Structures are given as structure tokens and as C-alpha cells.
mmCIF file with all atom_site columns, C-alpha atoms in Angstrom:
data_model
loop_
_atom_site.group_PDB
_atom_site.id
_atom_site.type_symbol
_atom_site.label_atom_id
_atom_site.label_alt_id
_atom_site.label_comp_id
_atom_site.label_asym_id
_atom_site.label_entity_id
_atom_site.label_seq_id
_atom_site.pdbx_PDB_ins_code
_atom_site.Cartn_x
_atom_site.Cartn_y
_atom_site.Cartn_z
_atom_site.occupancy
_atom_site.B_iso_or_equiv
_atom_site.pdbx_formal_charge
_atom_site.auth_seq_id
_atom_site.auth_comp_id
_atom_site.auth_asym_id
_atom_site.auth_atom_id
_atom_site.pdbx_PDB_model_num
ATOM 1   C CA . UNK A 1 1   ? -207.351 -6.131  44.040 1.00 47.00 ? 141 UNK A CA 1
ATOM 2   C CA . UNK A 1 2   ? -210.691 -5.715  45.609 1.00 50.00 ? 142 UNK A CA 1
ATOM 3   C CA . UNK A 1 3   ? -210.526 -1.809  46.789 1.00 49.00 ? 143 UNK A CA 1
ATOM 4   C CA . UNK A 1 4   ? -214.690 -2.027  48.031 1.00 52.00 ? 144 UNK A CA 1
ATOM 5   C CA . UNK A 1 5   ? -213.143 -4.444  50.851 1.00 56.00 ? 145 UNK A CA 1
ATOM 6   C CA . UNK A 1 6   ? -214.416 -3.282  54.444 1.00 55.00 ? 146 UNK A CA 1
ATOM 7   C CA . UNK A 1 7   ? -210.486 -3.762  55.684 1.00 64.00 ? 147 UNK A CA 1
ATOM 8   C CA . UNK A 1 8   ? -207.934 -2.879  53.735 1.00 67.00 ? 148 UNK A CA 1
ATOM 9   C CA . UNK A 1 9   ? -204.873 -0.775  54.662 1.00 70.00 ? 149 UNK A CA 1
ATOM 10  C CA . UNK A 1 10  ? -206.126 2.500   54.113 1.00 75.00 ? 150 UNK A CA 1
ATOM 11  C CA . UNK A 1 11  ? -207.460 4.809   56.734 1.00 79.00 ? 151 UNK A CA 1
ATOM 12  C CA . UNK A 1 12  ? -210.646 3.992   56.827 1.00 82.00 ? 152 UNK A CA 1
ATOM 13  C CA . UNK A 1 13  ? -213.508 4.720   59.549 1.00 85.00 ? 153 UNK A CA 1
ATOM 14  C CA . UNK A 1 14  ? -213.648 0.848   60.069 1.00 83.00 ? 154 UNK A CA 1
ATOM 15  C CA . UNK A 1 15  ? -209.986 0.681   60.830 1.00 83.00 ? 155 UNK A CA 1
ATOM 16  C CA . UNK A 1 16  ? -209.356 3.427   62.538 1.00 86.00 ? 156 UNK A CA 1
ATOM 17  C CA . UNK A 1 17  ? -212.388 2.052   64.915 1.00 88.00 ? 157 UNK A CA 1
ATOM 18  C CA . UNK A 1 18  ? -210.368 -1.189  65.048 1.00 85.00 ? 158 UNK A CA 1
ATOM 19  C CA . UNK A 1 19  ? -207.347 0.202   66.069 1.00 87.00 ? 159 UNK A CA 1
ATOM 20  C CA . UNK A 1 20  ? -208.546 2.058   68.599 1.00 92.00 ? 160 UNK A CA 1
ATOM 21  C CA . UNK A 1 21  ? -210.507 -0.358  70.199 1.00 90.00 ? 161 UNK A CA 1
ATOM 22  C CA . UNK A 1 22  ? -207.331 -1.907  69.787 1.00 88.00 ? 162 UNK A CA 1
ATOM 23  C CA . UNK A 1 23  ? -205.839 0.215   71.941 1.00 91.00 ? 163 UNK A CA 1
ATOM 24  C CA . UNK A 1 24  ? -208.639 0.329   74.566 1.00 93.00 ? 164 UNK A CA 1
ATOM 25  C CA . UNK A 1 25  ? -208.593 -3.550  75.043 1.00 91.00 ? 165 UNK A CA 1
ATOM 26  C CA . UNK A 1 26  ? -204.948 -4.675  74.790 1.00 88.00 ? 166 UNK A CA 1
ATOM 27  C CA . UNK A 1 27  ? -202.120 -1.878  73.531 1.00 87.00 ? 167 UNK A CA 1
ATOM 28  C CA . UNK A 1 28  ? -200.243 -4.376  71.090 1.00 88.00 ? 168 UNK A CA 1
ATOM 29  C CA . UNK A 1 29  ? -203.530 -5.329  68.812 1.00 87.00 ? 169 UNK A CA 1
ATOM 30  C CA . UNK A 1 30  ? -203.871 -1.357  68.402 1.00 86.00 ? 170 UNK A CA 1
ATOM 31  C CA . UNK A 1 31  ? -200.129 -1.423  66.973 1.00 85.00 ? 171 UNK A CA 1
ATOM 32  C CA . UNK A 1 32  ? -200.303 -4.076  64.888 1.00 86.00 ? 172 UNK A CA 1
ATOM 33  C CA . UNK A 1 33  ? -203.829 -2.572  63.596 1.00 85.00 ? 173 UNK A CA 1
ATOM 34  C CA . UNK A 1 34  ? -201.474 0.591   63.384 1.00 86.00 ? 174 UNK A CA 1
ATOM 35  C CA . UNK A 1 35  ? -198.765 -1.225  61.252 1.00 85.00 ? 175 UNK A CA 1
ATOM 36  C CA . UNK A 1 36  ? -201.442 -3.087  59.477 1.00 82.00 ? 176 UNK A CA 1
ATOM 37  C CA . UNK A 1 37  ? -202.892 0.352   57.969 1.00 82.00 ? 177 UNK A CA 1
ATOM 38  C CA . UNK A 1 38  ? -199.295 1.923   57.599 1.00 81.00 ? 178 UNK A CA 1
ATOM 39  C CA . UNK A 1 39  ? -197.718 -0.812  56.144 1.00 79.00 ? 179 UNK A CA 1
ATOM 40  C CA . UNK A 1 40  ? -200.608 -3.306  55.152 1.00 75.00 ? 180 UNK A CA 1
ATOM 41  C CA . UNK A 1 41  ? -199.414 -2.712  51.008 1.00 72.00 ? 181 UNK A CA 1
ATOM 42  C CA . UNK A 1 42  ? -195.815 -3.595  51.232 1.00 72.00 ? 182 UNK A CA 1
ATOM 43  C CA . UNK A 1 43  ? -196.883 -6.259  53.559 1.00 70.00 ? 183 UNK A CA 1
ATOM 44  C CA . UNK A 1 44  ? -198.471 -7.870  50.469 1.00 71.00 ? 184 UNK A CA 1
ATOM 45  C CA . UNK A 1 45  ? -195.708 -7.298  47.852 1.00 74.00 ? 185 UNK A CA 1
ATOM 46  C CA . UNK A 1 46  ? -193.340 -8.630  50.696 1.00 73.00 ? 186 UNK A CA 1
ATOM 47  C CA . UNK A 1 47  ? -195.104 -11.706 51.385 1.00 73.00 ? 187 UNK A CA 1
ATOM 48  C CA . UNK A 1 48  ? -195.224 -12.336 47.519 1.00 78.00 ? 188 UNK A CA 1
ATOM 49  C CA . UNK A 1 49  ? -191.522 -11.650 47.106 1.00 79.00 ? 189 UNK A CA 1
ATOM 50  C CA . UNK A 1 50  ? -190.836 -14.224 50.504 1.00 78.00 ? 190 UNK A CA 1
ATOM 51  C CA . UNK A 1 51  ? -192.959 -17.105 48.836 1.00 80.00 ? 191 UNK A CA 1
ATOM 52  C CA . UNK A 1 52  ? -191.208 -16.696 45.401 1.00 82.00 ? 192 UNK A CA 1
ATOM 53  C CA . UNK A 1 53  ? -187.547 -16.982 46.856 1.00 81.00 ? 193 UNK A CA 1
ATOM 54  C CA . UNK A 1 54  ? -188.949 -19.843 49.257 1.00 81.00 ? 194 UNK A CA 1
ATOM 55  C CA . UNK A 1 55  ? -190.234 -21.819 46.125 1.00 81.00 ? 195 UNK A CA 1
ATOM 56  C CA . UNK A 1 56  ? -186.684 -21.278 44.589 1.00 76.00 ? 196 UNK A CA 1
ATOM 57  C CA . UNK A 1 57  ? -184.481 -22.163 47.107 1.00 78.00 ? 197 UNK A CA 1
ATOM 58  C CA . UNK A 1 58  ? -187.066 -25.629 47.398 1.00 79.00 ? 198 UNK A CA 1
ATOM 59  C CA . UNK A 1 59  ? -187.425 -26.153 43.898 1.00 74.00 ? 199 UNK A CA 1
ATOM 60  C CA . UNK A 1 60  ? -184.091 -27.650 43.336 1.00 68.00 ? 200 UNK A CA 1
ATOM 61  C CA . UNK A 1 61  ? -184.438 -29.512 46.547 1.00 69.00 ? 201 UNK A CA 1
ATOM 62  C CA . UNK A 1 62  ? -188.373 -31.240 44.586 1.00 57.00 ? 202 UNK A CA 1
ATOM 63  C CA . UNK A 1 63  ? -186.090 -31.676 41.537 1.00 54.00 ? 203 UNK A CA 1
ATOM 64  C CA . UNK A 1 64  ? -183.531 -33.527 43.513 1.00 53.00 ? 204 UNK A CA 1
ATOM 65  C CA . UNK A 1 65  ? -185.630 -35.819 45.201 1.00 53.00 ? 205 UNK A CA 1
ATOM 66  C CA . UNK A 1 66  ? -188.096 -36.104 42.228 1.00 52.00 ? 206 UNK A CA 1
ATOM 67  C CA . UNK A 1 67  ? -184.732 -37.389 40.129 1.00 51.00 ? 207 UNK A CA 1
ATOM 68  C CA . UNK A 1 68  ? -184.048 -39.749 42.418 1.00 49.00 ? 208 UNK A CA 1
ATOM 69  C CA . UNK A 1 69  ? -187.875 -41.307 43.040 1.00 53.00 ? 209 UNK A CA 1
ATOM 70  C CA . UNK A 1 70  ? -188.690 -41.429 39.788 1.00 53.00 ? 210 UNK A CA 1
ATOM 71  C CA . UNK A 1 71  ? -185.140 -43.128 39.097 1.00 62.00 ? 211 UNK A CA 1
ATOM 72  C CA . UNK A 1 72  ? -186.081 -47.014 39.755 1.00 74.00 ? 212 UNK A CA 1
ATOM 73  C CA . UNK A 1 73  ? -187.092 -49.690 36.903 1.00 81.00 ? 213 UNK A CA 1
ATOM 74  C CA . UNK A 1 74  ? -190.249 -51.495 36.970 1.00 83.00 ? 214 UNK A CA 1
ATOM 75  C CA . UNK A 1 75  ? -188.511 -54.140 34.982 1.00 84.00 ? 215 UNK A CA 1
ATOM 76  C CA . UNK A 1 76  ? -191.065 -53.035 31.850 1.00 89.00 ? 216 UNK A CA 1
ATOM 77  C CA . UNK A 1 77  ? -188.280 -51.501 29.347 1.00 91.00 ? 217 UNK A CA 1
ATOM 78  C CA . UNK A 1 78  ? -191.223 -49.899 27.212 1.00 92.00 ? 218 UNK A CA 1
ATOM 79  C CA . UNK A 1 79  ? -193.227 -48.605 30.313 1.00 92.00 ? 219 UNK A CA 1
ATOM 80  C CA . UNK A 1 80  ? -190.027 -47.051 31.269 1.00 91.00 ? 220 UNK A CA 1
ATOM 81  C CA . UNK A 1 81  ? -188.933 -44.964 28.202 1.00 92.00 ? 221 UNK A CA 1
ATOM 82  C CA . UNK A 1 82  ? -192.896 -44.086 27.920 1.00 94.00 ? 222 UNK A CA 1
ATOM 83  C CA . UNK A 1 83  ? -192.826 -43.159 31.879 1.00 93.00 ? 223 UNK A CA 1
ATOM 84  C CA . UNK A 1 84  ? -189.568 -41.000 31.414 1.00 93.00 ? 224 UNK A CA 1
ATOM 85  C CA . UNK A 1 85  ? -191.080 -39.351 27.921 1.00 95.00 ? 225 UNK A CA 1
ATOM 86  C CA . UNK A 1 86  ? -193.637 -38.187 29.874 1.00 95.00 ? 226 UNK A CA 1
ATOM 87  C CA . UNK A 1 87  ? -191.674 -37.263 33.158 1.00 94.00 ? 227 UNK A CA 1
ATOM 88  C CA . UNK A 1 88  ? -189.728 -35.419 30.443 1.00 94.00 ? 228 UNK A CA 1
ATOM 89  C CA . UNK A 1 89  ? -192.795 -33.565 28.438 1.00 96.00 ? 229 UNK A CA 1
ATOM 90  C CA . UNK A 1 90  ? -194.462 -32.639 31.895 1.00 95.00 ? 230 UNK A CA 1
ATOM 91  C CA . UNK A 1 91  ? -191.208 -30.847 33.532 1.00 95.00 ? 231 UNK A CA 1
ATOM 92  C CA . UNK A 1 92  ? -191.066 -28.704 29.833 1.00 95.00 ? 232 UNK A CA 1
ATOM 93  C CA . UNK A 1 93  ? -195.075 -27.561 30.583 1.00 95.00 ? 233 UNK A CA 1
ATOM 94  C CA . UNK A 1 94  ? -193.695 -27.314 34.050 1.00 94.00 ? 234 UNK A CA 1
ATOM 95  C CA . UNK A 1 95  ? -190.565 -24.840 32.954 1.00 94.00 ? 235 UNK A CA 1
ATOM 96  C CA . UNK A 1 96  ? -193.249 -23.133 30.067 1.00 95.00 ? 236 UNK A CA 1
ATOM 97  C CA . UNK A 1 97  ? -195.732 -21.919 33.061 1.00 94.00 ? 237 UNK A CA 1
ATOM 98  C CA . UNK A 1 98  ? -192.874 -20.739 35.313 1.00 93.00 ? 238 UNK A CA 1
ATOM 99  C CA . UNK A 1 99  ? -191.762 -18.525 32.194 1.00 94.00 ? 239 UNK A CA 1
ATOM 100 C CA . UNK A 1 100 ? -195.277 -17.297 31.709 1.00 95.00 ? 240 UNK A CA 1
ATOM 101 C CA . UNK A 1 101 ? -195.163 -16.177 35.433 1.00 93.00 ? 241 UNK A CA 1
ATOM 102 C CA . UNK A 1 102 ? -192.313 -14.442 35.324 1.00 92.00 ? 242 UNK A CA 1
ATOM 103 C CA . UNK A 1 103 ? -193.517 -12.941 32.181 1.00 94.00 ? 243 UNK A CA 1
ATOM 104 C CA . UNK A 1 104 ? -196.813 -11.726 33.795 1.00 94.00 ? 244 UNK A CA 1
ATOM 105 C CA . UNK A 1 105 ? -194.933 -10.741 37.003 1.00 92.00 ? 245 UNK A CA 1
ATOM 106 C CA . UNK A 1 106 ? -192.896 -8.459  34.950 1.00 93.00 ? 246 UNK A CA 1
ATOM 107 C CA . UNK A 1 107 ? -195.393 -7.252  33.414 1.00 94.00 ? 247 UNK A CA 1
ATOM 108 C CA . UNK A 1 108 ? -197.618 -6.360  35.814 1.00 92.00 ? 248 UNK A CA 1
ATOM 109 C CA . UNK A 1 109 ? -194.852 -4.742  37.736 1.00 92.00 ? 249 UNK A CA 1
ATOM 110 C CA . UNK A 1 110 ? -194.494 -2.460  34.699 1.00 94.00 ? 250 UNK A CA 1
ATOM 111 C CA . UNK A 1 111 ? -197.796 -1.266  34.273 1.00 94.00 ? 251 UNK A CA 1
ATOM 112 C CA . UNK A 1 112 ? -198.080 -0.347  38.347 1.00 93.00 ? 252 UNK A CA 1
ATOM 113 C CA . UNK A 1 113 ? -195.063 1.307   37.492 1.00 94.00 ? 253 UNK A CA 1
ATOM 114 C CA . UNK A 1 114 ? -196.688 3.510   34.531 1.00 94.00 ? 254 UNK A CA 1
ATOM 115 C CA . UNK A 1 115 ? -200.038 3.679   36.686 1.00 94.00 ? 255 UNK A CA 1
ATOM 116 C CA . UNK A 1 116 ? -197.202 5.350   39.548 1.00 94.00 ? 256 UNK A CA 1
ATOM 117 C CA . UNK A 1 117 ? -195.630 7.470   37.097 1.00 94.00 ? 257 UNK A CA 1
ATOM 118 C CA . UNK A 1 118 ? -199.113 8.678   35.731 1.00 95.00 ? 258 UNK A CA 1
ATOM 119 C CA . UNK A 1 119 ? -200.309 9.691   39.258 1.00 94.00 ? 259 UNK A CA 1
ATOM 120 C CA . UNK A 1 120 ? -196.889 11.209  40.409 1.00 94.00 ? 260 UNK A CA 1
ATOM 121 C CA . UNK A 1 121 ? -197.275 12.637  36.837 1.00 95.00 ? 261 UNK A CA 1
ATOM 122 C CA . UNK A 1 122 ? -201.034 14.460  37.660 1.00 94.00 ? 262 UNK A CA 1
ATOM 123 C CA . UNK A 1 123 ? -200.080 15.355  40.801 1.00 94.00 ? 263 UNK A CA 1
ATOM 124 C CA . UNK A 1 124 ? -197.065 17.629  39.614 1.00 93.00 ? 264 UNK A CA 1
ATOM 125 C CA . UNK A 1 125 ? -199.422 18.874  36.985 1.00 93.00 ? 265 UNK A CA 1
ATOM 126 C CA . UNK A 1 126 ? -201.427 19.699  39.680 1.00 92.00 ? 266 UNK A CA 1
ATOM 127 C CA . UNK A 1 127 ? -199.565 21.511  42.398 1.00 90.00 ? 267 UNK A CA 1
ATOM 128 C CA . UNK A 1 128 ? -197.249 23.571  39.606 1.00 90.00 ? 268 UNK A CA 1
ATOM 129 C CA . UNK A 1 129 ? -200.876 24.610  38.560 1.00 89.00 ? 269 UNK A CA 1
ATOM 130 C CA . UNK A 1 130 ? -201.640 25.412  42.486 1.00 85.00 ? 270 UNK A CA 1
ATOM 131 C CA . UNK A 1 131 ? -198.436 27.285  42.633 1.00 81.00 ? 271 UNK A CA 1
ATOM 132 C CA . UNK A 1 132 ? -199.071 29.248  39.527 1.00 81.00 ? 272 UNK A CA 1
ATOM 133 C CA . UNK A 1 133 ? -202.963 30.404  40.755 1.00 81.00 ? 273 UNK A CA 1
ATOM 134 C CA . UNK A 1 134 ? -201.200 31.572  43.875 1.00 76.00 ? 274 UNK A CA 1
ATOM 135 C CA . UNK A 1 135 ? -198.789 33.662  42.640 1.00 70.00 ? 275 UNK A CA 1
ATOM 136 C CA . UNK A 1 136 ? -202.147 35.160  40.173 1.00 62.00 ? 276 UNK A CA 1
ATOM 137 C CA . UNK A 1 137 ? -204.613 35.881  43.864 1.00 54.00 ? 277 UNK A CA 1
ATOM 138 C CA . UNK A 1 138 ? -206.240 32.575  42.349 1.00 52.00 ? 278 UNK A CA 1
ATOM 139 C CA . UNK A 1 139 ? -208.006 30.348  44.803 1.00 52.00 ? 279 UNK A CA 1
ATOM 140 C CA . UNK A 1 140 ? -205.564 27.564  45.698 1.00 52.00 ? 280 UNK A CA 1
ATOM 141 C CA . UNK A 1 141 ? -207.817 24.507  44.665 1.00 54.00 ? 281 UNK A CA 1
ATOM 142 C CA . UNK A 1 142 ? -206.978 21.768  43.145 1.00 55.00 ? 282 UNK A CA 1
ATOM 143 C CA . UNK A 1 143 ? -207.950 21.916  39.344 1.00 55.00 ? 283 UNK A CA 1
ATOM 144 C CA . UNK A 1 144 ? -208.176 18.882  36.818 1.00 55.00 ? 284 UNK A CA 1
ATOM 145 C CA . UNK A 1 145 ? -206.147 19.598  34.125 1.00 54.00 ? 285 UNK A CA 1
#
């Protein structure tokens, strides 16, 4: 993820200008700029998690129909075995790469999750630390453990 992007979902001088002159030239664009910077990271993880149940519930329907095209006899015996060998070979790559997806999939999930727990992590660190300079007349900054 490219986090030097001029628009992301973040609150950011360039869209909080955009929503706002969102607002000043027609009310709705300066919600949906609004829901954009509230929302615009689950909006991504959403979409992701909408096109991989999409491509599921189709992929059976591509199977189907692929079954069923590929199904007729040139008349060529040899061609035929050799066509449906290879048919064959390319749906195995075809299931191989799907695995290594999922594999990657879960493991990137897994490391945001430890990069989440290392931040949530920190910031407990941080404010017990906070809470313990208070209760000392310490200044109430933040301090890097």
C-alpha cells in the first residue's frame, strides 16, 4: 500500500479540503468524501472480500460450462486424449495458484494481525507509562519505551 498517496482515507489537509468543498458545491459529494475518509480502509478489505465470494459462486458456473465446451470430439482420437491431458494438467496449475492465494491471503492477514497486536501492544505500554508519570507529578507525554 502506497501511504505517500495525495488521497487516501486518512484525514488529510487535501481531503478535508475536498470534503468541504464538497459540501459547499453539492451536500452529498461532501458525505461520501466524509464516508470515504471514515470508512475508505474497510471499504478496501470489503471490496476484496465481495470479489473473492463473486469468483466462487462463478467459478463452478466457468467449470460447468468449460466441461461441457470442451466436451465435443474432433474425430482425431490422439488429438483428443492429448487435448484432455492438457485440459487436465492446466486445471491442476489452475487449482495450485488458487492454493498459493489462499496461502498468501492467510498469511498476510496474519502478519496485519501481529503488526495490530504490536501497535495495540505500544500503545498500552505507552499510556500505563502516562498513567504511572501522573500519579509521580511527571509531565504526561508520551515516552518511547
Amino acid at each position: 500500500m502506497n501511504q505517500s498517496a495525495l488521497l487516501r482515507p486518512d484525514w488529510t489537509p487535501a481531503t478535508i479540503a475536498l470534503m468541504v468543498l464538497g459540501f459547499v458545491v453539492f451536500w452529498p459529494l461532501g458525505f461520501a468524501m466524509l464516508a470515504y475518509i471514515l470508512f475508505g480502509e474497510r471499504l478496501r478489505e470489503f471490496k476484496r472480500d465481495v470479489n473473492e465470494r463473486t469468483d466462487g459462486m462463478f467459478a463452478g458456473c466457468g467449470r460447468y460450462r468449460n466441461r461441457h465446451r470442451h466436451s465435443y470430439s474432433t474425430g482425431n482420437v490422439a488429438f483428443d486424449d492429448w487435448r484432455r491431458a492438457e485440459l487436465e494438467r492446466l486445471e491442476q496449475e489452475r487449482r495450485k495458484l488458487d492454493e498459493m492465494r489462499a496461502d498468501f491471503d492467510a498469511y498476510a492477514r496474519e502478519l496485519r494481525r501481529a503488526k495490530d497486536q504490536e501497535e495495540f501492544d505500544r500503545f498500552m505500554r505507552e499510556r500505563n507509562s502516562v498513567k504511572r508519570n501522573d500519579n509521580g507529578g511527571s509531565p504526561t507525554e508520551f515516552q518511547t519505551p
